[in-house]
Amino acid sequence: MIFTKKEFDFILSKTPGSRFQLAFDLGLRRVKVLRERDFALIDNRFRLDTGLKIKSHFLYWLDEKGVEKISFFSQSTNRFYKLVPTPDWPTLSIGSVPMHRLGSPLKDTQKKIEVLKPRGYCMDTCMGMGYTALLSAEKAKRVITFEKDENVLLLARLNPFSEKIFRKKNISVRKEDVSRGILRIKSNYFDCVLHDPPTLKLAGDLYSDRFYLQIHRVLKKRGRFFHYTPLYKVKQGFNFPAKIMGRLKKIGFRNPAYTYEAGGIICSK
């Protein structure tokens, strides 16, 4: 069960002996709470120590063992992972870099979907928290999404807004590197591709011409391609989206255009 500093502070504001209901799991589950002097009993099962130091930029997991931050360091990748609360859907942070715009990951995802207009068979190259795949699946017949990092998959299963991706019948989660998995997909298979990779530093191969050629190959004729494009070195006057658009055009993508609201490039085959 997940809570944030907001729920914790609300519990602290109540006098000992108070009984009330409160939303946990980021608003998706209402539970009964009994406020005692030094702890609160949550859902008649879990004891929450009210003397804990709870921070606003973390999500917390509560079970019969106690409370833990939803954050950890992975020896296998040498990176730090955590779920970060926002005004709506939580975002994933890898090595202190958030994977969504912190103001609203929900709106951030919706803008990408509005630009791509998913339909038919759709590929989501980098699952992450699964938001783009889940929203694509509302319109597309089938969505195939890739995620190679077991740490990210673990956090997606903990996140109440992500975990249903593993149960949706028209979503297939492939636990592998998309740069390898795409090689086994037949040509002209997808009606659309949504490419929302991590930063250039974290996944430089997903910004390569070699990978773009594979996306062009698996797209059907007139298929649509959306490529989230960070404003890399923008303060130094470098126009990274323009460089990517030039490369996509040479590969054979038609009419590449950058959309600031969605933060990426839309084009077609």
mmCIF file of N, CA and C in Angstrom, residues 155-240:
data_model
loop_
_atom_site.group_PDB
_atom_site.id
_atom_site.type_symbol
_atom_site.label_atom_id
_atom_site.label_comp_id
_atom_site.label_asym_id
_atom_site.label_seq_id
_atom_site.Cartn_x
_atom_site.Cartn_y
_atom_site.Cartn_z
ATOM 1 N N LEU A 155 9.247 -1.443 -10.377
ATOM 2 C CA LEU A 155 8.555 -0.220 -9.978
ATOM 3 C C LEU A 155 7.205 -0.087 -10.679
ATOM 4 N N ALA A 156 7.126 -0.552 -11.920
ATOM 5 C CA ALA A 156 5.851 -0.518 -12.635
ATOM 6 C C ALA A 156 4.819 -1.415 -11.943
ATOM 7 N N ARG A 157 5.263 -2.536 -11.408
ATOM 8 C CA ARG A 157 4.340 -3.428 -10.703
ATOM 9 C C ARG A 157 3.893 -2.826 -9.368
ATOM 10 N N LEU A 158 4.713 -1.984 -8.758
ATOM 11 C CA LEU A 158 4.347 -1.329 -7.502
ATOM 12 C C LEU A 158 3.449 -0.116 -7.716
ATOM 13 N N ASN A 159 3.612 0.554 -8.842
ATOM 14 C CA ASN A 159 2.879 1.785 -9.135
ATOM 15 C C ASN A 159 1.413 1.466 -9.453
ATOM 16 N N PRO A 160 0.469 1.982 -8.669
ATOM 17 C CA PRO A 160 -0.951 1.691 -8.920
ATOM 18 C C PRO A 160 -1.444 2.125 -10.296
ATOM 19 N N PHE A 161 -0.792 3.125 -10.891
ATOM 20 C CA PHE A 161 -1.210 3.591 -12.213
ATOM 21 C C PHE A 161 -0.518 2.834 -13.344
ATOM 22 N N SER A 162 0.380 1.921 -13.014
ATOM 23 C CA SER A 162 1.119 1.174 -14.030
ATOM 24 C C SER A 162 0.805 -0.317 -14.050
ATOM 25 N N GLU A 163 0.504 -0.884 -12.882
ATOM 26 C CA GLU A 163 0.484 -2.339 -12.751
ATOM 27 C C GLU A 163 -0.520 -3.028 -13.676
ATOM 28 N N LYS A 164 -1.578 -2.328 -14.099
ATOM 29 C CA LYS A 164 -2.572 -2.971 -14.966
ATOM 30 C C LYS A 164 -2.041 -3.242 -16.367
ATOM 31 N N ILE A 165 -0.864 -2.680 -16.706
ATOM 32 C CA ILE A 165 -0.283 -2.949 -18.020
ATOM 33 C C ILE A 165 0.033 -4.439 -18.181
ATOM 34 N N PHE A 166 0.272 -5.109 -17.074
ATOM 35 C CA PHE A 166 0.601 -6.533 -17.121
ATOM 36 C C PHE A 166 -0.648 -7.409 -17.242
ATOM 37 N N ARG A 167 -1.843 -6.777 -17.166
ATOM 38 C CA ARG A 167 -3.095 -7.530 -17.239
ATOM 39 C C ARG A 167 -3.934 -7.194 -18.475
ATOM 40 N N LYS A 168 -3.616 -6.094 -19.141
ATOM 41 C CA LYS A 168 -4.389 -5.688 -20.321
ATOM 42 C C LYS A 168 -4.212 -6.694 -21.445
ATOM 43 N N LYS A 169 -5.314 -7.179 -21.981
ATOM 44 C CA LYS A 169 -5.255 -8.238 -22.990
ATOM 45 C C LYS A 169 -4.661 -7.780 -24.319
ATOM 46 N N ASN A 170 -4.783 -6.483 -24.633
ATOM 47 C CA ASN A 170 -4.250 -6.023 -25.921
ATOM 48 C C ASN A 170 -2.876 -5.358 -25.802
ATOM 49 N N ILE A 171 -2.203 -5.587 -24.647
ATOM 50 C CA ILE A 171 -0.832 -5.108 -24.477
ATOM 51 C C ILE A 171 0.092 -6.300 -24.233
ATOM 52 N N SER A 172 1.159 -6.344 -24.980
ATOM 53 C CA SER A 172 2.185 -7.375 -24.801
ATOM 54 C C SER A 172 3.456 -6.704 -24.294
ATOM 55 N N VAL A 173 3.889 -7.065 -23.078
ATOM 56 C CA VAL A 173 5.115 -6.516 -22.492
ATOM 57 C C VAL A 173 6.264 -7.469 -22.804
ATOM 58 N N ARG A 174 7.260 -6.973 -23.527
ATOM 59 C CA ARG A 174 8.413 -7.798 -23.874
ATOM 60 C C ARG A 174 9.615 -7.350 -23.040
ATOM 61 N N LYS A 175 10.123 -8.264 -22.241
ATOM 62 C CA LYS A 175 11.198 -7.942 -21.310
ATOM 63 C C LYS A 175 12.548 -8.095 -22.001
ATOM 64 N N GLU A 176 12.853 -7.153 -22.867
ATOM 65 C CA GLU A 176 14.117 -7.189 -23.598
ATOM 66 C C GLU A 176 14.444 -5.808 -24.150
ATOM 67 N N ASP A 177 15.657 -5.671 -24.621
ATOM 68 C CA ASP A 177 16.134 -4.434 -25.230
ATOM 69 C C ASP A 177 15.452 -4.268 -26.579
ATOM 70 N N VAL A 178 14.774 -3.153 -26.776
ATOM 71 C CA VAL A 178 14.040 -2.940 -28.029
ATOM 72 C C VAL A 178 14.967 -2.939 -29.239
ATOM 73 N N SER A 179 16.215 -2.502 -29.063
ATOM 74 C CA SER A 179 17.139 -2.476 -30.200
ATOM 75 C C SER A 179 17.455 -3.879 -30.706
ATOM 76 N N ARG A 180 17.248 -4.884 -29.851
ATOM 77 C CA ARG A 180 17.414 -6.280 -30.270
ATOM 78 C C ARG A 180 16.076 -6.893 -30.661
ATOM 79 N N GLY A 181 15.063 -6.621 -29.872
ATOM 80 C CA GLY A 181 13.747 -7.191 -30.134
ATOM 81 C C GLY A 181 13.161 -6.771 -31.469
ATOM 82 N N ILE A 182 13.446 -5.540 -31.891
ATOM 83 C CA ILE A 182 12.886 -5.036 -33.137
ATOM 84 C C ILE A 182 13.415 -5.805 -34.344
ATOM 85 N N LEU A 183 14.567 -6.419 -34.207
ATOM 86 C CA LEU A 183 15.170 -7.156 -35.319
ATOM 87 C C LEU A 183 14.351 -8.388 -35.695
ATOM 88 N N ARG A 184 13.538 -8.894 -34.741
ATOM 89 C CA ARG A 184 12.737 -10.095 -34.996
ATOM 90 C C ARG A 184 11.319 -9.775 -35.455
ATOM 91 N N ILE A 185 11.004 -8.495 -35.585
ATOM 92 C CA ILE A 185 9.676 -8.098 -36.039
ATOM 93 C C ILE A 185 9.679 -7.967 -37.559
ATOM 94 N N LYS A 186 8.670 -8.501 -38.197
ATOM 95 C CA LYS A 186 8.632 -8.477 -39.651
ATOM 96 C C LYS A 186 8.410 -7.060 -40.180
ATOM 97 N N SER A 187 8.823 -6.824 -41.383
ATOM 98 C CA SER A 187 8.711 -5.507 -42.017
ATOM 99 C C SER A 187 7.239 -5.138 -42.241
ATOM 100 N N ASN A 188 6.979 -3.825 -42.237
ATOM 101 C CA ASN A 188 5.639 -3.283 -42.522
ATOM 102 C C ASN A 188 4.567 -3.872 -41.586
ATOM 103 N N TYR A 189 4.904 -3.986 -40.305
ATOM 104 C CA TYR A 189 4.001 -4.621 -39.340
ATOM 105 C C TYR A 189 3.150 -3.617 -38.562
ATOM 106 N N PHE A 190 3.743 -2.498 -38.163
ATOM 107 C CA PHE A 190 3.050 -1.557 -37.278
ATOM 108 C C PHE A 190 2.399 -0.397 -38.032
ATOM 109 N N ASP A 191 1.240 0.011 -37.518
ATOM 110 C CA ASP A 191 0.564 1.204 -38.036
ATOM 111 C C ASP A 191 1.147 2.473 -37.423
ATOM 112 N N CYS A 192 1.737 2.340 -36.240
ATOM 113 C CA CYS A 192 2.338 3.498 -35.579
ATOM 114 C C CYS A 192 3.391 3.041 -34.574
ATOM 115 N N VAL A 193 4.333 3.924 -34.330
ATOM 116 C CA VAL A 193 5.394 3.660 -33.358
ATOM 117 C C VAL A 193 5.545 4.886 -32.470
ATOM 118 N N LEU A 194 5.544 4.670 -31.157
ATOM 119 C CA LEU A 194 5.794 5.747 -30.197
ATOM 120 C C LEU A 194 7.151 5.480 -29.558
ATOM 121 N N HIS A 195 8.066 6.395 -29.799
ATOM 122 C CA HIS A 195 9.441 6.251 -29.317
ATOM 123 C C HIS A 195 9.719 7.319 -28.261
ATOM 124 N N ASP A 196 9.701 6.895 -26.998
ATOM 125 C CA ASP A 196 9.905 7.823 -25.878
ATOM 126 C C ASP A 196 11.079 7.310 -25.049
ATOM 127 N N PRO A 197 12.297 7.455 -25.579
ATOM 128 C CA PRO A 197 13.469 6.866 -24.922
ATOM 129 C C PRO A 197 13.949 7.687 -23.732
ATOM 130 N N PRO A 198 14.789 7.078 -22.892
ATOM 131 C CA PRO A 198 15.456 7.855 -21.839
ATOM 132 C C PRO A 198 16.377 8.898 -22.470
ATOM 133 N N THR A 199 17.148 9.570 -21.654
ATOM 134 C CA THR A 199 18.040 10.609 -22.170
ATOM 135 C C THR A 199 19.116 10.023 -23.080
ATOM 136 N N LEU A 200 19.719 10.892 -23.844
ATOM 137 C CA LEU A 200 20.798 10.495 -24.747
ATOM 138 C C LEU A 200 21.929 9.820 -23.969
ATOM 139 N N LYS A 201 22.189 10.298 -22.767
ATOM 140 C CA LYS A 201 23.258 9.737 -21.939
ATOM 141 C C LYS A 201 22.931 8.316 -21.495
ATOM 142 N N LEU A 202 21.663 8.053 -21.186
ATOM 143 C CA LEU A 202 21.256 6.743 -20.695
ATOM 144 C C LEU A 202 21.047 5.721 -21.810
ATOM 145 N N ALA A 203 20.663 6.192 -22.999
ATOM 146 C CA ALA A 203 20.316 5.254 -24.083
ATOM 147 C C ALA A 203 20.684 5.826 -25.445
ATOM 148 N N GLY A 204 21.955 6.095 -25.649
ATOM 149 C CA GLY A 204 22.416 6.705 -26.898
ATOM 150 C C GLY A 204 22.116 5.879 -28.137
ATOM 151 N N ASP A 205 22.077 4.535 -27.990
ATOM 152 C CA ASP A 205 21.813 3.680 -29.152
ATOM 153 C C ASP A 205 20.404 3.861 -29.695
ATOM 154 N N LEU A 206 19.480 4.352 -28.867
ATOM 155 C CA LEU A 206 18.106 4.552 -29.317
ATOM 156 C C LEU A 206 17.925 5.876 -30.059
ATOM 157 N N TYR A 207 19.024 6.606 -30.227
ATOM 158 C CA TYR A 207 19.021 7.832 -31.035
ATOM 159 C C TYR A 207 19.901 7.650 -32.276
ATOM 160 N N SER A 208 20.197 6.416 -32.613
ATOM 161 C CA SER A 208 21.117 6.144 -33.727
ATOM 162 C C SER A 208 20.371 5.924 -35.040
ATOM 163 N N ASP A 209 21.051 6.197 -36.158
ATOM 164 C CA ASP A 209 20.463 5.940 -37.473
ATOM 165 C C ASP A 209 20.151 4.456 -37.645
ATOM 166 N N ARG A 210 20.975 3.632 -37.052
ATOM 167 C CA ARG A 210 20.769 2.187 -37.139
ATOM 168 C C ARG A 210 19.411 1.796 -36.565
ATOM 169 N N PHE A 211 19.053 2.401 -35.434
ATOM 170 C CA PHE A 211 17.757 2.100 -34.817
ATOM 171 C C PHE A 211 16.617 2.733 -35.610
ATOM 172 N N TYR A 212 16.811 3.956 -36.080
ATOM 173 C CA TYR A 212 15.773 4.617 -36.875
ATOM 174 C C TYR A 212 15.466 3.828 -38.151
ATOM 175 N N LEU A 213 16.469 3.217 -38.749
ATOM 176 C CA LEU A 213 16.263 2.395 -39.945
ATOM 177 C C LEU A 213 15.364 1.202 -39.629
ATOM 178 N N GLN A 214 15.528 0.636 -38.440
ATOM 179 C CA GLN A 214 14.685 -0.489 -38.051
ATOM 180 C C GLN A 214 13.236 -0.049 -37.824
ATOM 181 N N ILE A 215 13.055 1.122 -37.222
ATOM 182 C CA ILE A 215 11.698 1.647 -37.037
ATOM 183 C C ILE A 215 11.046 1.884 -38.403
ATOM 184 N N HIS A 216 11.804 2.453 -39.334
ATOM 185 C CA HIS A 216 11.276 2.686 -40.684
ATOM 186 C C HIS A 216 10.892 1.349 -41.332
ATOM 187 N N ARG A 217 11.678 0.335 -41.116
ATOM 188 C CA ARG A 217 11.417 -0.981 -41.710
ATOM 189 C C ARG A 217 10.123 -1.602 -41.183
ATOM 190 N N VAL A 218 9.888 -1.543 -39.862
ATOM 191 C CA VAL A 218 8.718 -2.217 -39.284
ATOM 192 C C VAL A 218 7.426 -1.416 -39.437
ATOM 193 N N LEU A 219 7.530 -0.156 -39.835
ATOM 194 C CA LEU A 219 6.338 0.666 -40.054
ATOM 195 C C LEU A 219 5.694 0.342 -41.400
ATOM 196 N N LYS A 220 4.363 0.342 -41.415
ATOM 197 C CA LYS A 220 3.641 0.216 -42.676
ATOM 198 C C LYS A 220 3.759 1.517 -43.470
ATOM 199 N N LYS A 221 3.490 1.454 -44.745
ATOM 200 C CA LYS A 221 3.473 2.653 -45.565
ATOM 201 C C LYS A 221 2.412 3.601 -45.027
ATOM 202 N N ARG A 222 2.779 4.848 -44.875
ATOM 203 C CA ARG A 222 1.960 5.906 -44.289
ATOM 204 C C ARG A 222 1.753 5.722 -42.779
ATOM 205 N N GLY A 223 2.487 4.788 -42.183
ATOM 206 C CA GLY A 223 2.446 4.638 -40.730
ATOM 207 C C GLY A 223 3.042 5.849 -40.044
ATOM 208 N N ARG A 224 2.569 6.160 -38.828
ATOM 209 C CA ARG A 224 2.997 7.367 -38.115
ATOM 210 C C ARG A 224 4.039 7.032 -37.051
ATOM 211 N N PHE A 225 4.985 7.946 -36.897
ATOM 212 C CA PHE A 225 6.089 7.772 -35.949
ATOM 213 C C PHE A 225 6.231 9.024 -35.101
ATOM 214 N N PHE A 226 6.115 8.856 -33.761
ATOM 215 C CA PHE A 226 6.373 9.968 -32.842
ATOM 216 C C PHE A 226 7.647 9.672 -32.072
ATOM 217 N N HIS A 227 8.539 10.643 -32.044
ATOM 218 C CA HIS A 227 9.841 10.498 -31.382
ATOM 219 C C HIS A 227 10.008 11.629 -30.371
ATOM 220 N N TYR A 228 9.883 11.280 -29.058
ATOM 221 C CA TYR A 228 10.168 12.269 -28.027
ATOM 222 C C TYR A 228 11.634 12.693 -28.167
ATOM 223 N N THR A 229 11.863 14.007 -28.138
ATOM 224 C CA THR A 229 13.208 14.514 -28.402
ATOM 225 C C THR A 229 13.593 15.543 -27.343
ATOM 226 N N PRO A 230 14.496 15.211 -26.449
ATOM 227 C CA PRO A 230 14.921 16.181 -25.430
ATOM 228 C C PRO A 230 15.634 17.369 -26.066
ATOM 229 N N LEU A 231 15.555 18.494 -25.408
ATOM 230 C CA LEU A 231 16.222 19.705 -25.913
ATOM 231 C C LEU A 231 17.674 19.693 -25.445
ATOM 232 N N TYR A 232 18.410 18.738 -25.966
ATOM 233 C CA TYR A 232 19.803 18.499 -25.592
ATOM 234 C C TYR A 232 20.682 19.700 -25.956
ATOM 235 N N LYS A 233 21.404 20.233 -24.958
ATOM 236 C CA LYS A 233 22.322 21.364 -25.126
ATOM 237 C C LYS A 233 21.636 22.607 -25.712
ATOM 238 N N VAL A 234 20.360 22.780 -25.411
ATOM 239 C CA VAL A 234 19.628 23.926 -25.952
ATOM 240 C C VAL A 234 20.202 25.253 -25.446
ATOM 241 N N LYS A 235 20.727 25.252 -24.199
ATOM 242 C CA LYS A 235 21.287 26.487 -23.642
ATOM 243 C C LYS A 235 22.586 26.893 -24.334
ATOM 244 N N GLN A 236 23.212 25.931 -25.007
ATOM 245 C CA GLN A 236 24.428 26.229 -25.774
ATOM 246 C C GLN A 236 24.103 26.571 -27.230
ATOM 247 N N GLY A 237 22.797 26.695 -27.530
ATOM 248 C CA GLY A 237 22.386 27.055 -28.885
ATOM 249 C C GLY A 237 22.310 25.886 -29.853
ATOM 250 N N PHE A 238 22.326 24.643 -29.329
ATOM 251 C CA PHE A 238 22.296 23.456 -30.192
ATOM 252 C C PHE A 238 20.851 23.044 -30.432
ATOM 253 N N ASN A 239 20.452 22.927 -31.692
ATOM 254 C CA ASN A 239 19.081 22.546 -32.041
ATOM 255 C C ASN A 239 19.026 21.037 -32.284
ATOM 256 N N PHE A 240 18.901 20.283 -31.201
ATOM 257 C CA PHE A 240 18.915 18.829 -31.291
ATOM 258 C C PHE A 240 17.734 18.284 -32.101
#
